[in-house]
């Protein structure tokens, strides 16, 4: 059995509901998973996901972005202090709704991942499901990727596609995509934490 000290120490950053965080926490509890969730950090004290994390016995922290006004660098530095204090090795963004400074992203290059609810590079940014319906695409989905300073631009790790059905609403499409998010995000963390990924320019390859 993998001893805990060999597992990668992971922080999950959330801003809201935290269903992807829950999927990661559940995966990390399965035998042999190469990562442990040591911290759930939110930029909002009222984030719904914090309650689940506390009940799961995970250390939580809140760094309120509002306290820093427009000073993104100071906010990111405050988060960095918390991450360092918990000896975090991998950061998972899971519905974390703040843009991060280039400096912060660079500090975590290759060790910070995100899940985006669209098939990148289509539909970067917000309201992806409404925009997919509007554009009339027949396939939609989700993407996990390394985080780089450009928003939703980092090397793609995994993607899952779902059909767009004629009677879809934003909510029904979002639910179909979310089911896939909960599948590919834990798998992405498993691959990263077991050192199975190599980044070559914009491509992520599996190490042999
Ligand atoms: C997810 O759709 C995720 O892809 C996006 O924001 C949403 C967060 O949902 N970045 P949750 O907080 O994980 O439930």
mmCIF file of C-alpha atoms and ligand atoms in Angstrom:
data_model
loop_
_atom_site.group_PDB
_atom_site.id
_atom_site.type_symbol
_atom_site.label_atom_id
_atom_site.label_comp_id
_atom_site.label_asym_id
_atom_site.label_seq_id
_atom_site.Cartn_x
_atom_site.Cartn_y
_atom_site.Cartn_z
ATOM 1 C CA UNK A 1 0.000 0.000 0.000
ATOM 2 C CA UNK A 2 1.159 3.504 -0.744
ATOM 3 C CA UNK A 3 2.191 5.201 2.471
ATOM 4 C CA UNK A 4 0.672 8.629 2.950
ATOM 5 C CA UNK A 5 4.011 10.385 2.993
ATOM 6 C CA UNK A 6 4.582 9.243 -0.583
ATOM 7 C CA UNK A 7 1.326 10.779 -1.743
ATOM 8 C CA UNK A 8 1.392 14.211 -3.361
ATOM 9 C CA UNK A 9 -0.059 16.920 -1.151
ATOM 10 C CA UNK A 10 -2.935 18.629 -2.966
ATOM 11 C CA UNK A 11 -4.882 21.849 -2.369
ATOM 12 C CA UNK A 12 -8.227 22.414 -4.088
ATOM 13 C CA UNK A 13 -9.240 26.025 -4.734
ATOM 14 C CA UNK A 14 -12.976 26.704 -4.905
ATOM 15 C CA UNK A 15 -15.375 29.642 -5.054
ATOM 16 C CA UNK A 16 -18.764 27.928 -4.894
ATOM 17 C CA UNK A 17 -20.668 24.652 -4.885
ATOM 18 C CA UNK A 18 -17.581 22.461 -5.075
ATOM 19 C CA UNK A 19 -18.940 19.379 -6.803
ATOM 20 C CA UNK A 20 -15.637 18.836 -8.624
ATOM 21 C CA UNK A 21 -13.857 19.217 -5.295
ATOM 22 C CA UNK A 22 -16.123 16.482 -3.910
ATOM 23 C CA UNK A 23 -15.248 14.214 -6.826
ATOM 24 C CA UNK A 24 -11.539 14.759 -6.155
ATOM 25 C CA UNK A 25 -11.953 14.147 -2.414
ATOM 26 C CA UNK A 26 -13.833 10.898 -3.031
ATOM 27 C CA UNK A 27 -11.234 9.707 -5.539
ATOM 28 C CA UNK A 28 -8.392 10.520 -3.156
ATOM 29 C CA UNK A 29 -9.975 8.223 -0.572
ATOM 30 C CA UNK A 30 -9.739 5.177 -2.820
ATOM 31 C CA UNK A 31 -6.890 2.776 -2.077
ATOM 32 C CA UNK A 32 -3.685 3.440 -3.960
ATOM 33 C CA UNK A 33 -4.631 6.946 -5.146
ATOM 34 C CA UNK A 34 -1.343 8.849 -5.500
ATOM 35 C CA UNK A 35 -2.540 12.128 -3.930
ATOM 36 C CA UNK A 36 -4.087 13.311 -0.677
ATOM 37 C CA UNK A 37 -6.224 16.416 -0.327
ATOM 38 C CA UNK A 38 -4.590 18.392 2.474
ATOM 39 C CA UNK A 39 -6.398 21.710 1.999
ATOM 40 C CA UNK A 40 -9.520 23.239 0.495
ATOM 41 C CA UNK A 41 -9.070 26.974 0.018
ATOM 42 C CA UNK A 42 -11.851 29.378 -0.935
ATOM 43 C CA UNK A 43 -11.851 33.046 -1.861
ATOM 44 C CA UNK A 44 -15.357 33.291 -0.403
ATOM 45 C CA UNK A 45 -16.355 32.405 3.167
ATOM 46 C CA UNK A 46 -19.850 31.482 1.953
ATOM 47 C CA UNK A 47 -18.704 28.934 -0.671
ATOM 48 C CA UNK A 48 -21.027 25.933 -0.402
ATOM 49 C CA UNK A 49 -18.198 23.452 -0.862
ATOM 50 C CA UNK A 50 -16.497 24.426 2.411
ATOM 51 C CA UNK A 51 -19.114 22.576 4.470
ATOM 52 C CA UNK A 52 -18.497 19.319 2.618
ATOM 53 C CA UNK A 53 -14.744 19.698 3.055
ATOM 54 C CA UNK A 54 -15.055 20.332 6.798
ATOM 55 C CA UNK A 55 -17.357 17.359 7.237
ATOM 56 C CA UNK A 56 -14.859 15.259 5.326
ATOM 57 C CA UNK A 57 -12.244 16.279 7.904
ATOM 58 C CA UNK A 58 -10.169 18.312 5.463
ATOM 59 C CA UNK A 59 -8.431 21.496 6.560
ATOM 60 C CA UNK A 60 -10.105 24.533 5.030
ATOM 61 C CA UNK A 61 -8.916 28.105 4.608
ATOM 62 C CA UNK A 62 -10.533 31.288 3.345
ATOM 63 C CA UNK A 63 -8.564 34.073 1.700
ATOM 64 C CA UNK A 64 -11.179 36.708 0.894
ATOM 65 C CA UNK A 65 -10.304 38.392 -2.392
ATOM 66 C CA UNK A 66 -12.450 41.357 -1.345
ATOM 67 C CA UNK A 67 -10.017 42.154 1.450
ATOM 68 C CA UNK A 68 -7.373 42.928 -1.191
ATOM 69 C CA UNK A 69 -9.476 45.202 -3.412
ATOM 70 C CA UNK A 70 -7.917 45.399 -6.853
ATOM 71 C CA UNK A 71 -4.532 44.203 -5.684
ATOM 72 C CA UNK A 72 -4.412 40.773 -7.348
ATOM 73 C CA UNK A 73 -0.727 40.352 -6.545
ATOM 74 C CA UNK A 74 -1.353 40.774 -2.803
ATOM 75 C CA UNK A 75 -4.295 38.349 -2.921
ATOM 76 C CA UNK A 76 -2.228 35.745 -4.770
ATOM 77 C CA UNK A 77 0.675 36.248 -2.358
ATOM 78 C CA UNK A 78 -1.675 35.627 0.578
ATOM 79 C CA UNK A 79 -2.884 32.402 -1.052
ATOM 80 C CA UNK A 80 0.697 31.387 -1.762
ATOM 81 C CA UNK A 81 1.557 31.788 1.938
ATOM 82 C CA UNK A 82 -1.290 29.423 2.892
ATOM 83 C CA UNK A 83 -0.278 26.884 0.242
ATOM 84 C CA UNK A 84 3.339 26.957 1.365
ATOM 85 C CA UNK A 85 2.318 26.657 5.038
ATOM 86 C CA UNK A 86 0.501 23.426 4.155
ATOM 87 C CA UNK A 87 3.417 22.117 2.080
ATOM 88 C CA UNK A 88 1.175 21.851 -0.984
ATOM 89 C CA UNK A 89 2.690 20.222 -4.071
ATOM 90 C CA UNK A 90 -0.239 20.296 -6.517
ATOM 91 C CA UNK A 91 -3.031 22.868 -6.887
ATOM 92 C CA UNK A 92 -6.409 21.950 -8.420
ATOM 93 C CA UNK A 93 -8.678 24.817 -9.440
ATOM 94 C CA UNK A 94 -12.273 23.612 -9.157
ATOM 95 C CA UNK A 95 -14.746 26.337 -9.971
ATOM 96 C CA UNK A 96 -12.291 28.939 -8.667
ATOM 97 C CA UNK A 97 -13.595 32.174 -10.114
ATOM 98 C CA UNK A 98 -10.601 34.510 -9.837
ATOM 99 C CA UNK A 99 -8.039 35.298 -12.487
ATOM 100 C CA UNK A 100 -4.561 34.538 -11.185
ATOM 101 C CA UNK A 101 -1.498 36.703 -11.747
ATOM 102 C CA UNK A 102 1.190 35.551 -14.159
ATOM 103 C CA UNK A 103 3.602 35.368 -11.234
ATOM 104 C CA UNK A 104 1.371 32.976 -9.301
ATOM 105 C CA UNK A 105 0.768 30.817 -12.390
ATOM 106 C CA UNK A 106 4.482 30.678 -13.116
ATOM 107 C CA UNK A 107 5.258 29.580 -9.562
ATOM 108 C CA UNK A 108 2.906 26.613 -10.070
ATOM 109 C CA UNK A 109 3.679 25.843 -13.697
ATOM 110 C CA UNK A 110 3.245 22.113 -14.315
ATOM 111 C CA UNK A 111 1.780 21.662 -10.829
ATOM 112 C CA UNK A 112 -1.542 23.528 -11.154
ATOM 113 C CA UNK A 113 -4.524 22.183 -13.110
ATOM 114 C CA UNK A 114 -8.017 23.413 -13.936
ATOM 115 C CA UNK A 115 -11.278 22.002 -15.259
ATOM 116 C CA UNK A 116 -13.133 24.007 -17.882
ATOM 117 C CA UNK A 117 -16.726 23.230 -18.935
ATOM 118 C CA UNK A 118 -16.146 23.232 -22.707
ATOM 119 C CA UNK A 119 -13.998 21.546 -25.323
ATOM 120 C CA UNK A 120 -11.074 23.969 -25.394
ATOM 121 C CA UNK A 121 -9.944 25.913 -27.330
ATOM 122 C CA UNK A 122 -13.652 26.547 -28.042
ATOM 123 C CA UNK A 123 -15.633 28.587 -25.533
ATOM 124 C CA UNK A 124 -12.982 29.938 -23.207
ATOM 125 C CA UNK A 125 -14.317 32.061 -20.366
ATOM 126 C CA UNK A 126 -17.791 32.128 -18.833
ATOM 127 C CA UNK A 127 -21.302 30.946 -19.807
ATOM 128 C CA UNK A 128 -19.932 28.121 -21.914
ATOM 129 C CA UNK A 129 -23.139 26.060 -22.093
ATOM 130 C CA UNK A 130 -25.298 28.971 -23.249
ATOM 131 C CA UNK A 131 -22.677 29.884 -25.828
ATOM 132 C CA UNK A 132 -22.443 26.279 -27.070
ATOM 133 C CA UNK A 133 -26.236 26.170 -27.543
ATOM 134 C CA UNK A 134 -26.156 29.537 -29.264
ATOM 135 C CA UNK A 135 -23.398 28.402 -31.635
ATOM 136 C CA UNK A 136 -25.325 25.247 -32.540
ATOM 137 C CA UNK A 137 -22.478 22.817 -31.912
ATOM 138 C CA UNK A 138 -23.453 19.142 -31.839
ATOM 139 C CA UNK A 139 -20.675 18.131 -29.475
ATOM 140 C CA UNK A 140 -19.781 19.898 -26.249
ATOM 141 C CA UNK A 141 -17.849 18.774 -23.203
ATOM 142 C CA UNK A 142 -15.122 19.535 -20.719
ATOM 143 C CA UNK A 143 -11.371 19.870 -20.584
ATOM 144 C CA UNK A 144 -8.706 19.526 -17.937
ATOM 145 C CA UNK A 145 -5.535 21.509 -18.531
ATOM 146 C CA UNK A 146 -2.393 22.857 -16.932
ATOM 147 C CA UNK A 147 -2.784 26.459 -15.836
ATOM 148 C CA UNK A 148 -0.650 29.067 -17.567
ATOM 149 C CA UNK A 149 -0.920 32.865 -17.375
ATOM 150 C CA UNK A 150 -3.312 33.002 -20.388
ATOM 151 C CA UNK A 151 -6.897 32.249 -19.332
ATOM 152 C CA UNK A 152 -8.025 28.705 -20.301
ATOM 153 C CA UNK A 153 -4.984 28.416 -22.558
ATOM 154 C CA UNK A 154 -2.705 25.887 -20.888
ATOM 155 C CA UNK A 155 -1.762 22.483 -22.323
ATOM 156 C CA UNK A 156 -4.766 20.146 -22.491
ATOM 157 C CA UNK A 157 -4.602 16.967 -20.400
ATOM 158 C CA UNK A 158 -7.968 15.204 -20.866
ATOM 159 C CA UNK A 159 -11.231 15.978 -22.644
ATOM 160 C CA UNK A 160 -14.655 14.350 -22.655
ATOM 161 C CA UNK A 161 -17.335 15.068 -25.255
ATOM 162 C CA UNK A 162 -21.089 14.821 -24.870
ATOM 163 C CA UNK A 163 -23.829 15.192 -27.500
ATOM 164 C CA UNK A 164 -25.925 18.343 -27.628
ATOM 165 C CA UNK A 165 -29.550 17.232 -27.908
ATOM 166 C CA UNK A 166 -32.337 19.080 -29.704
ATOM 167 C CA UNK A 167 -34.305 19.713 -26.524
ATOM 168 C CA UNK A 168 -31.324 20.720 -24.386
ATOM 169 C CA UNK A 169 -31.514 23.701 -22.103
ATOM 170 C CA UNK A 170 -28.484 25.329 -20.529
ATOM 171 C CA UNK A 171 -29.230 23.335 -17.360
ATOM 172 C CA UNK A 172 -29.623 19.936 -19.024
ATOM 173 C CA UNK A 173 -26.467 20.427 -21.053
ATOM 174 C CA UNK A 174 -24.545 21.611 -17.980
ATOM 175 C CA UNK A 175 -25.646 18.506 -16.062
ATOM 176 C CA UNK A 176 -24.485 16.179 -18.857
ATOM 177 C CA UNK A 177 -21.110 17.908 -18.991
ATOM 178 C CA UNK A 178 -20.746 17.972 -15.190
ATOM 179 C CA UNK A 179 -21.060 14.193 -15.028
ATOM 180 C CA UNK A 180 -18.025 13.979 -17.307
ATOM 181 C CA UNK A 181 -16.143 16.616 -15.298
ATOM 182 C CA UNK A 182 -16.485 14.419 -12.235
ATOM 183 C CA UNK A 183 -14.954 11.563 -14.193
ATOM 184 C CA UNK A 184 -12.020 13.257 -15.942
ATOM 185 C CA UNK A 185 -10.864 15.558 -13.138
ATOM 186 C CA UNK A 186 -9.990 12.754 -10.686
ATOM 187 C CA UNK A 187 -8.354 10.847 -13.535
ATOM 188 C CA UNK A 188 -6.305 13.934 -14.412
ATOM 189 C CA UNK A 189 -5.138 14.341 -10.824
ATOM 190 C CA UNK A 190 -4.238 10.656 -10.695
ATOM 191 C CA UNK A 191 -2.091 10.998 -13.816
ATOM 192 C CA UNK A 192 -0.349 14.162 -12.602
ATOM 193 C CA UNK A 193 0.262 12.907 -9.071
ATOM 194 C CA UNK A 194 1.749 9.676 -10.365
ATOM 195 C CA UNK A 195 4.194 11.632 -12.569
ATOM 196 C CA UNK A 196 2.620 10.119 -15.696
ATOM 197 C CA UNK A 197 2.402 13.348 -17.693
ATOM 198 C CA UNK A 198 5.009 15.119 -19.785
ATOM 199 C CA UNK A 199 4.499 18.584 -21.273
ATOM 200 C CA UNK A 200 6.002 19.177 -24.706
ATOM 201 C CA UNK A 201 5.225 22.724 -25.806
ATOM 202 C CA UNK A 202 1.384 22.783 -25.988
ATOM 203 C CA UNK A 203 0.953 18.995 -25.905
ATOM 204 C CA UNK A 204 0.620 16.784 -22.866
ATOM 205 C CA UNK A 205 1.906 13.272 -23.443
ATOM 206 C CA UNK A 206 1.729 10.168 -21.288
ATOM 207 C CA UNK A 207 5.062 9.044 -19.968
ATOM 208 C CA UNK A 208 5.803 5.434 -20.800
HETATM 209 C C1 LIG B 1 -17.727 23.561 -13.221
HETATM 210 O O1 LIG B 1 -18.567 23.460 -14.328
HETATM 211 C C2 LIG B 1 -16.307 23.816 -13.645
HETATM 212 O O2 LIG B 1 -15.971 23.204 -14.849
HETATM 213 C C3 LIG B 1 -16.287 25.316 -13.808
HETATM 214 O O3 LIG B 1 -17.115 25.817 -12.791
HETATM 215 C C4 LIG B 1 -18.038 24.817 -12.397
HETATM 216 C C5 LIG B 1 -17.826 24.598 -10.941
HETATM 217 O O4 LIG B 1 -18.706 23.650 -10.387
HETATM 218 N N1 LIG B 1 -14.928 25.807 -13.810
HETATM 219 P P1 LIG B 1 -18.383 23.002 -8.993
HETATM 220 O O5 LIG B 1 -18.154 24.153 -8.006
HETATM 221 O O6 LIG B 1 -17.188 22.124 -9.130
HETATM 222 O O7 LIG B 1 -19.616 22.225 -8.630
#
